[in-house]
PDB file of N, CA and C in Angstrom:
ATOM      1  N   MET A 530     -24.347   1.509   0.968  1.00 40.00           N
ATOM      2  CA  MET A 530     -23.101   2.053   0.504  1.00 40.00           C
ATOM      3  C   MET A 530     -22.529   1.115  -0.561  1.00 40.00           C
ATOM      4  N   ARG A 531     -22.177   1.640  -1.675  1.00 46.00           N
ATOM      5  CA  ARG A 531     -21.613   0.846  -2.762  1.00 46.00           C
ATOM      6  C   ARG A 531     -20.130   0.626  -2.525  1.00 46.00           C
ATOM      7  N   SER A 532     -19.707  -0.582  -2.745  1.00 50.00           N
ATOM      8  CA  SER A 532     -18.308  -0.936  -2.537  1.00 50.00           C
ATOM      9  C   SER A 532     -17.441  -0.380  -3.656  1.00 50.00           C
ATOM     10  N   GLU A 533     -16.231   0.044  -3.299  1.00 53.00           N
ATOM     11  CA  GLU A 533     -15.261   0.474  -4.309  1.00 53.00           C
ATOM     12  C   GLU A 533     -14.501  -0.721  -4.849  1.00 53.00           C
ATOM     13  N   LEU A 534     -14.826  -1.908  -4.350  1.00 51.00           N
ATOM     14  CA  LEU A 534     -14.121  -3.127  -4.714  1.00 51.00           C
ATOM     15  C   LEU A 534     -14.525  -3.612  -6.091  1.00 51.00           C
ATOM     16  N   PRO A 535     -13.586  -3.679  -7.026  1.00 53.00           N
ATOM     17  CA  PRO A 535     -13.912  -4.255  -8.325  1.00 53.00           C
ATOM     18  C   PRO A 535     -13.985  -5.764  -8.199  1.00 53.00           C
ATOM     19  N   THR A 536     -15.092  -6.350  -8.559  1.00 53.00           N
ATOM     20  CA  THR A 536     -15.240  -7.795  -8.413  1.00 53.00           C
ATOM     21  C   THR A 536     -15.065  -8.513  -9.733  1.00 53.00           C
ATOM     22  N   ASP A 537     -15.045  -7.798 -10.833  1.00 53.00           N
ATOM     23  CA  ASP A 537     -14.873  -8.406 -12.154  1.00 53.00           C
ATOM     24  C   ASP A 537     -15.849  -9.550 -12.385  1.00 53.00           C
ATOM     25  N   GLY A 538     -17.045  -9.414 -11.851  1.00 55.00           N
ATOM     26  CA  GLY A 538     -18.082 -10.408 -12.083  1.00 55.00           C
ATOM     27  C   GLY A 538     -17.998 -11.639 -11.211  1.00 55.00           C
ATOM     28  N   CYS A 539     -17.017 -11.715 -10.306  1.00 60.00           N
ATOM     29  CA  CYS A 539     -16.926 -12.909  -9.469  1.00 60.00           C
ATOM     30  C   CYS A 539     -17.625 -12.656  -8.137  1.00 60.00           C
ATOM     31  N   ALA A 540     -18.206 -13.698  -7.607  1.00 63.00           N
ATOM     32  CA  ALA A 540     -18.907 -13.598  -6.337  1.00 63.00           C
ATOM     33  C   ALA A 540     -17.905 -13.554  -5.194  1.00 63.00           C
ATOM     34  N   VAL A 541     -18.221 -12.791  -4.178  1.00 62.00           N
ATOM     35  CA  VAL A 541     -17.393 -12.727  -2.984  1.00 62.00           C
ATOM     36  C   VAL A 541     -18.116 -13.526  -1.915  1.00 62.00           C
ATOM     37  N   ALA A 542     -17.438 -14.502  -1.345  1.00 71.00           N
ATOM     38  CA  ALA A 542     -18.071 -15.450  -0.440  1.00 71.00           C
ATOM     39  C   ALA A 542     -18.482 -14.839   0.896  1.00 71.00           C
ATOM     40  N   SER A 543     -17.735 -13.892   1.394  1.00 84.00           N
ATOM     41  CA  SER A 543     -18.038 -13.340   2.711  1.00 84.00           C
ATOM     42  C   SER A 543     -17.486 -11.934   2.833  1.00 84.00           C
ATOM     43  N   ARG A 544     -17.886 -11.286   3.908  1.00 84.00           N
ATOM     44  CA  ARG A 544     -17.325  -9.958   4.199  1.00 84.00           C
ATOM     45  C   ARG A 544     -15.818 -10.049   4.406  1.00 84.00           C
ATOM     46  N   GLN A 545     -15.385 -11.142   5.029  1.00 88.00           N
ATOM     47  CA  GLN A 545     -13.960 -11.323   5.268  1.00 88.00           C
ATOM     48  C   GLN A 545     -13.201 -11.442   3.947  1.00 88.00           C
ATOM     49  N   ASP A 546     -13.778 -12.161   2.982  1.00 88.00           N
ATOM     50  CA  ASP A 546     -13.156 -12.257   1.666  1.00 88.00           C
ATOM     51  C   ASP A 546     -13.110 -10.891   0.997  1.00 88.00           C
ATOM     52  N   ALA A 547     -14.195 -10.144   1.086  1.00 89.00           N
ATOM     53  CA  ALA A 547     -14.249  -8.810   0.487  1.00 89.00           C
ATOM     54  C   ALA A 547     -13.206  -7.901   1.122  1.00 89.00           C
ATOM     55  N   TYR A 548     -13.070  -7.988   2.453  1.00 90.00           N
ATOM     56  CA  TYR A 548     -12.067  -7.189   3.143  1.00 90.00           C
ATOM     57  C   TYR A 548     -10.666  -7.553   2.673  1.00 90.00           C
ATOM     58  N   ALA A 549     -10.387  -8.849   2.586  1.00 92.00           N
ATOM     59  CA  ALA A 549      -9.052  -9.308   2.184  1.00 92.00           C
ATOM     60  C   ALA A 549      -8.721  -8.840   0.772  1.00 92.00           C
ATOM     61  N   ILE A 550      -9.675  -8.925  -0.121  1.00 93.00           N
ATOM     62  CA  ILE A 550      -9.452  -8.477  -1.501  1.00 93.00           C
ATOM     63  C   ILE A 550      -9.210  -6.976  -1.532  1.00 93.00           C
ATOM     64  N   ARG A 551     -10.042  -6.228  -0.828  1.00 94.00           N
ATOM     65  CA  ARG A 551      -9.894  -4.765  -0.794  1.00 94.00           C
ATOM     66  C   ARG A 551      -8.558  -4.383  -0.183  1.00 94.00           C
ATOM     67  N   PHE A 552      -8.170  -5.072   0.896  1.00 95.00           N
ATOM     68  CA  PHE A 552      -6.888  -4.816   1.551  1.00 95.00           C
ATOM     69  C   PHE A 552      -5.738  -4.999   0.567  1.00 95.00           C
ATOM     70  N   LEU A 553      -5.736  -6.106  -0.156  1.00 96.00           N
ATOM     71  CA  LEU A 553      -4.664  -6.363  -1.122  1.00 96.00           C
ATOM     72  C   LEU A 553      -4.625  -5.313  -2.224  1.00 96.00           C
ATOM     73  N   ILE A 554      -5.783  -4.902  -2.696  1.00 96.00           N
ATOM     74  CA  ILE A 554      -5.841  -3.858  -3.727  1.00 96.00           C
ATOM     75  C   ILE A 554      -5.242  -2.562  -3.197  1.00 96.00           C
ATOM     76  N   HIS A 555      -5.604  -2.191  -1.977  1.00 96.00           N
ATOM     77  CA  HIS A 555      -5.101  -0.939  -1.402  1.00 96.00           C
ATOM     78  C   HIS A 555      -3.596  -1.002  -1.148  1.00 96.00           C
ATOM     79  N   VAL A 556      -3.128  -2.125  -0.612  1.00 96.00           N
ATOM     80  CA  VAL A 556      -1.696  -2.260  -0.327  1.00 96.00           C
ATOM     81  C   VAL A 556      -0.883  -2.215  -1.620  1.00 96.00           C
ATOM     82  N   HIS A 557      -1.358  -2.913  -2.640  1.00 97.00           N
ATOM     83  CA  HIS A 557      -0.650  -2.874  -3.927  1.00 97.00           C
ATOM     84  C   HIS A 557      -0.674  -1.470  -4.520  1.00 97.00           C
ATOM     85  N   ARG A 558      -1.754  -0.748  -4.340  1.00 97.00           N
ATOM     86  CA  ARG A 558      -1.824   0.631  -4.839  1.00 97.00           C
ATOM     87  C   ARG A 558      -0.819   1.519  -4.106  1.00 97.00           C
ATOM     88  N   LEU A 559      -0.718   1.353  -2.798  1.00 97.00           N
ATOM     89  CA  LEU A 559       0.257   2.136  -2.044  1.00 97.00           C
ATOM     90  C   LEU A 559       1.690   1.803  -2.465  1.00 97.00           C
ATOM     91  N   LEU A 560       1.961   0.525  -2.670  1.00 96.00           N
ATOM     92  CA  LEU A 560       3.297   0.145  -3.141  1.00 96.00           C
ATOM     93  C   LEU A 560       3.587   0.732  -4.520  1.00 96.00           C
ATOM     94  N   GLU A 561       2.591   0.722  -5.374  1.00 96.00           N
ATOM     95  CA  GLU A 561       2.764   1.313  -6.707  1.00 96.00           C
ATOM     96  C   GLU A 561       3.042   2.807  -6.600  1.00 96.00           C
ATOM     97  N   LEU A 562       2.228   3.519  -5.823  1.00 96.00           N
ATOM     98  CA  LEU A 562       2.405   4.966  -5.681  1.00 96.00           C
ATOM     99  C   LEU A 562       3.758   5.298  -5.054  1.00 96.00           C
ATOM    100  N   GLY A 563       4.165   4.520  -4.051  1.00 95.00           N
ATOM    101  CA  GLY A 563       5.458   4.754  -3.417  1.00 95.00           C
ATOM    102  C   GLY A 563       6.610   4.481  -4.361  1.00 95.00           C
ATOM    103  N   SER A 564       6.489   3.435  -5.153  1.00 95.00           N
ATOM    104  CA  SER A 564       7.565   3.056  -6.070  1.00 95.00           C
ATOM    105  C   SER A 564       7.745   4.044  -7.211  1.00 95.00           C
ATOM    106  N   ILE A 565       6.650   4.550  -7.739  1.00 95.00           N
ATOM    107  CA  ILE A 565       6.778   5.436  -8.906  1.00 95.00           C
ATOM    108  C   ILE A 565       7.350   6.799  -8.546  1.00 95.00           C
ATOM    109  N   THR A 566       7.421   7.103  -7.250  1.00 92.00           N
ATOM    110  CA  THR A 566       8.019   8.378  -6.855  1.00 92.00           C
ATOM    111  C   THR A 566       9.542   8.320  -6.860  1.00 92.00           C
ATOM    112  N   LEU A 567      10.091   7.096  -6.898  1.00 93.00           N
ATOM    113  CA  LEU A 567      11.548   6.927  -6.878  1.00 93.00           C
ATOM    114  C   LEU A 567      12.104   6.890  -8.294  1.00 93.00           C
ATOM    115  N   ARG A 568      13.278   7.460  -8.461  1.00 92.00           N
ATOM    116  CA  ARG A 568      13.949   7.424  -9.762  1.00 92.00           C
ATOM    117  C   ARG A 568      14.829   6.184  -9.818  1.00 92.00           C
ATOM    118  N   LYS A 569      14.592   5.328 -10.803  1.00 90.00           N
ATOM    119  CA  LYS A 569      15.322   4.064 -10.921  1.00 90.00           C
ATOM    120  C   LYS A 569      16.829   4.259 -10.927  1.00 90.00           C
ATOM    121  N   GLU A 570      17.298   5.277 -11.628  1.00 92.00           N
ATOM    122  CA  GLU A 570      18.742   5.485 -11.743  1.00 92.00           C
ATOM    123  C   GLU A 570      19.403   5.808 -10.400  1.00 92.00           C
ATOM    124  N   ASP A 571      18.635   6.279  -9.425  1.00 92.00           N
ATOM    125  CA  ASP A 571      19.193   6.569  -8.101  1.00 92.00           C
ATOM    126  C   ASP A 571      19.427   5.304  -7.277  1.00 92.00           C
ATOM    127  N   TYR A 572      18.891   4.177  -7.729  1.00 93.00           N
ATOM    128  CA  TYR A 572      18.924   2.958  -6.925  1.00 93.00           C
ATOM    129  C   TYR A 572      19.626   1.788  -7.605  1.00 93.00           C
ATOM    130  N   SER A 573      20.367   2.045  -8.650  1.00 90.00           N
ATOM    131  CA  SER A 573      21.012   0.948  -9.388  1.00 90.00           C
ATOM    132  C   SER A 573      21.980   0.159  -8.512  1.00 90.00           C
ATOM    133  N   GLY A 574      22.634   0.790  -7.574  1.00 92.00           N
ATOM    134  CA  GLY A 574      23.579   0.092  -6.711  1.00 92.00           C
ATOM    135  C   GLY A 574      23.105  -0.046  -5.278  1.00 92.00           C
ATOM    136  N   ALA A 575      21.850   0.300  -5.025  1.00 94.00           N
ATOM    137  CA  ALA A 575      21.334   0.298  -3.655  1.00 94.00           C
ATOM    138  C   ALA A 575      20.913  -1.102  -3.216  1.00 94.00           C
ATOM    139  N   ASP A 576      21.000  -1.340  -1.907  1.00 93.00           N
ATOM    140  CA  ASP A 576      20.538  -2.620  -1.381  1.00 93.00           C
ATOM    141  C   ASP A 576      19.027  -2.582  -1.127  1.00 93.00           C
ATOM    142  N   GLU A 577      18.465  -3.756  -0.880  1.00 91.00           N
ATOM    143  CA  GLU A 577      17.009  -3.893  -0.721  1.00 91.00           C
ATOM    144  C   GLU A 577      16.488  -3.068   0.445  1.00 91.00           C
ATOM    145  N   GLU A 578      17.235  -3.007   1.538  1.00 91.00           N
ATOM    146  CA  GLU A 578      16.775  -2.256   2.702  1.00 91.00           C
ATOM    147  C   GLU A 578      16.678  -0.766   2.418  1.00 91.00           C
ATOM    148  N   THR A 579      17.613  -0.238   1.665  1.00 93.00           N
ATOM    149  CA  THR A 579      17.575   1.175   1.293  1.00 93.00           C
ATOM    150  C   THR A 579      16.375   1.467   0.402  1.00 93.00           C
ATOM    151  N   ILE A 580      16.165   0.623  -0.584  1.00 93.00           N
ATOM    152  CA  ILE A 580      15.040   0.803  -1.507  1.00 93.00           C
ATOM    153  C   ILE A 580      13.720   0.700  -0.747  1.00 93.00           C
ATOM    154  N   SER A 581      13.587  -0.339   0.080  1.00 92.00           N
ATOM    155  CA  SER A 581      12.352  -0.527   0.850  1.00 92.00           C
ATOM    156  C   SER A 581      12.107   0.647   1.791  1.00 92.00           C
ATOM    157  N   GLY A 582      13.170   1.111   2.434  1.00 93.00           N
ATOM    158  CA  GLY A 582      13.032   2.246   3.343  1.00 93.00           C
ATOM    159  C   GLY A 582      12.554   3.497   2.629  1.00 93.00           C
ATOM    160  N   ASP A 583      13.085   3.748   1.443  1.00 95.00           N
ATOM    161  CA  ASP A 583      12.666   4.929   0.684  1.00 95.00           C
ATOM    162  C   ASP A 583      11.242   4.787   0.158  1.00 95.00           C
ATOM    163  N   ILE A 584      10.848   3.562  -0.205  1.00 95.00           N
ATOM    164  CA  ILE A 584       9.459   3.337  -0.617  1.00 95.00           C
ATOM    165  C   ILE A 584       8.533   3.573   0.574  1.00 95.00           C
ATOM    166  N   CYS A 585       8.915   3.092   1.755  1.00 94.00           N
ATOM    167  CA  CYS A 585       8.102   3.319   2.959  1.00 94.00           C
ATOM    168  C   CYS A 585       7.946   4.808   3.258  1.00 94.00           C
ATOM    169  N   GLU A 586       9.034   5.538   3.133  1.00 95.00           N
ATOM    170  CA  GLU A 586       8.984   6.990   3.363  1.00 95.00           C
ATOM    171  C   GLU A 586       8.063   7.661   2.354  1.00 95.00           C
ATOM    172  N   ALA A 587       8.131   7.234   1.100  1.00 96.00           N
ATOM    173  CA  ALA A 587       7.255   7.795   0.065  1.00 96.00           C
ATOM    174  C   ALA A 587       5.795   7.487   0.374  1.00 96.00           C
ATOM    175  N   ILE A 588       5.524   6.271   0.838  1.00 96.00           N
ATOM    176  CA  ILE A 588       4.149   5.896   1.182  1.00 96.00           C
ATOM    177  C   ILE A 588       3.652   6.723   2.365  1.00 96.00           C
ATOM    178  N   GLU A 589       4.502   6.935   3.358  1.00 96.00           N
ATOM    179  CA  GLU A 589       4.115   7.782   4.489  1.00 96.00           C
ATOM    180  C   GLU A 589       3.729   9.178   4.014  1.00 96.00           C
ATOM    181  N   ASN A 590       4.514   9.734   3.092  1.00 96.00           N
ATOM    182  CA  ASN A 590       4.201  11.061   2.552  1.00 96.00           C
ATOM    183  C   ASN A 590       2.881  11.048   1.793  1.00 96.00           C
ATOM    184  N   ILE A 591       2.626   9.996   1.045  1.00 96.00           N
ATOM    185  CA  ILE A 591       1.363   9.869   0.304  1.00 96.00           C
ATOM    186  C   ILE A 591       0.201   9.802   1.280  1.00 96.00           C
ATOM    187  N   LEU A 592       0.354   9.009   2.344  1.00 96.00           N
ATOM    188  CA  LEU A 592      -0.730   8.870   3.318  1.00 96.00           C
ATOM    189  C   LEU A 592      -0.994  10.160   4.091  1.00 96.00           C
ATOM    190  N   ASP A 593       0.003  11.024   4.194  1.00 95.00           N
ATOM    191  CA  ASP A 593      -0.201  12.317   4.859  1.00 95.00           C
ATOM    192  C   ASP A 593      -1.248  13.163   4.139  1.00 95.00           C
ATOM    193  N   PHE A 594      -1.356  12.997   2.825  1.00 93.00           N
ATOM    194  CA  PHE A 594      -2.303  13.794   2.045  1.00 93.00           C
ATOM    195  C   PHE A 594      -3.666  13.132   1.914  1.00 93.00           C
ATOM    196  N   ARG A 595      -3.746  11.828   2.142  1.00 90.00           N
ATOM    197  CA  ARG A 595      -5.007  11.081   2.163  1.00 90.00           C
ATOM    198  C   ARG A 595      -5.948  11.456   1.026  1.00 90.00           C
ATOM    199  N   THR A 596      -5.496  11.221  -0.178  1.00 91.00           N
ATOM    200  CA  THR A 596      -6.284  11.597  -1.352  1.00 91.00           C
ATOM    201  C   THR A 596      -7.388  10.597  -1.689  1.00 91.00           C
ATOM    202  N   GLU A 597      -7.343   9.411  -1.094  1.00 95.00           N
ATOM    203  CA  GLU A 597      -8.372   8.403  -1.312  1.00 95.00           C
ATOM    204  C   GLU A 597      -9.119   8.179   0.003  1.00 95.00           C
ATOM    205  N   PRO A 598     -10.400   7.859  -0.039  1.00 95.00           N
ATOM    206  CA  PRO A 598     -11.175   7.717   1.200  1.00 95.00           C
ATOM    207  C   PRO A 598     -10.709   6.577   2.106  1.00 95.00           C
ATOM    208  N   TRP A 599     -10.035   5.593   1.575  1.00 95.00           N
ATOM    209  CA  TRP A 599      -9.562   4.463   2.374  1.00 95.00           C
ATOM    210  C   TRP A 599      -8.207   4.717   3.027  1.00 95.00           C
ATOM    211  N   MET A 600      -7.504   5.747   2.625  1.00 96.00           N
ATOM    212  CA  MET A 600      -6.137   5.976   3.100  1.00 96.00           C
ATOM    213  C   MET A 600      -6.003   6.237   4.601  1.00 96.00           C
ATOM    214  N   PRO A 601      -6.959   6.865   5.271  1.00 95.00           N
ATOM    215  CA  PRO A 601      -6.777   7.075   6.720  1.00 95.00           C
ATOM    216  C   PRO A 601      -6.681   5.781   7.528  1.00 95.00           C
ATOM    217  N   PHE A 602      -7.078   4.675   6.950  1.00 94.00           N
ATOM    218  CA  PHE A 602      -7.064   3.399   7.649  1.00 94.00           C
ATOM    219  C   PHE A 602      -5.741   2.646   7.509  1.00 94.00           C
ATOM    220  N   TYR A 603      -4.785   3.233   6.809  1.00 95.00           N
ATOM    221  CA  TYR A 603      -3.522   2.563   6.539  1.00 95.00           C
ATOM    222  C   TYR A 603      -2.355   3.359   7.099  1.00 95.00           C
ATOM    223  N   GLY A 604      -1.276   2.661   7.379  1.00 94.00           N
ATOM    224  CA  GLY A 604      -0.064   3.298   7.851  1.00 94.00           C
ATOM    225  C   GLY A 604       1.122   2.398   7.579  1.00 94.00           C
ATOM    226  N   VAL A 605       2.298   2.956   7.708  1.00 93.00           N
ATOM    227  CA  VAL A 605       3.531   2.195   7.520  1.00 93.00           C
ATOM    228  C   VAL A 605       4.064   1.861   8.906  1.00 93.00           C
ATOM    229  N   HIS A 606       4.375   0.589   9.121  1.00 87.00           N
ATOM    230  CA  HIS A 606       4.856   0.139  10.422  1.00 87.00           C
ATOM    231  C   HIS A 606       6.185  -0.596  10.252  1.00 87.00           C
ATOM    232  N   LEU A 607       6.955  -0.599  11.302  1.00 74.00           N
ATOM    233  CA  LEU A 607       8.228  -1.304  11.283  1.00 74.00           C
ATOM    234  C   LEU A 607       8.003  -2.791  11.088  1.00 74.00           C
ATOM    235  N   GLU A 608       8.918  -3.386  10.359  1.00 71.00           N
ATOM    236  CA  GLU A 608       8.872  -4.830  10.146  1.00 71.00           C
ATOM    237  C   GLU A 608       9.351  -5.551  11.394  1.00 71.00           C
ATOM    238  N   PHE A 609       8.605  -6.554  11.792  1.00 67.00           N
ATOM    239  CA  PHE A 609       9.019  -7.387  12.916  1.00 67.00           C
ATOM    240  C   PHE A 609       9.459  -8.724  12.342  1.00 67.00           C
ATOM    241  N   GLY A 610      10.706  -9.074  12.588  1.00 63.00           N
ATOM    242  CA  GLY A 610      11.230 -10.310  12.031  1.00 63.00           C
ATOM    243  C   GLY A 610      10.787 -11.524  12.824  1.00 63.00           C
ATOM    244  N   TYR A 611      10.434 -12.548  12.123  1.00 59.00           N
ATOM    245  CA  TYR A 611      10.096 -13.824  12.740  1.00 59.00           C
ATOM    246  C   TYR A 611      11.079 -14.842  12.204  1.00 59.00           C
ATOM    247  N   TYR A 612      12.158 -15.030  12.915  1.00 51.00           N
ATOM    248  CA  TYR A 612      13.221 -15.909  12.444  1.00 51.00           C
ATOM    249  C   TYR A 612      13.255 -17.182  13.254  1.00 51.00           C
TER     250      TYR A 612
END
């Protein structure tokens, strides 16, 4: 099976490294997709929690359609604070 991971010519040291890189790529893609669904002008006075909550909701909606083969492995979960 060919990896969907772009390596840009660099060697990947282990499966764990490949997983970590792929994970970061997927998470950043989900954040991008969730963010672009929001209209900037609707959030000029909003606090971070409101913006984050709406991005999470957008990501949940995106994951419902699972347009990419890796999407079924991801979900949005509540933040657990470590204070």
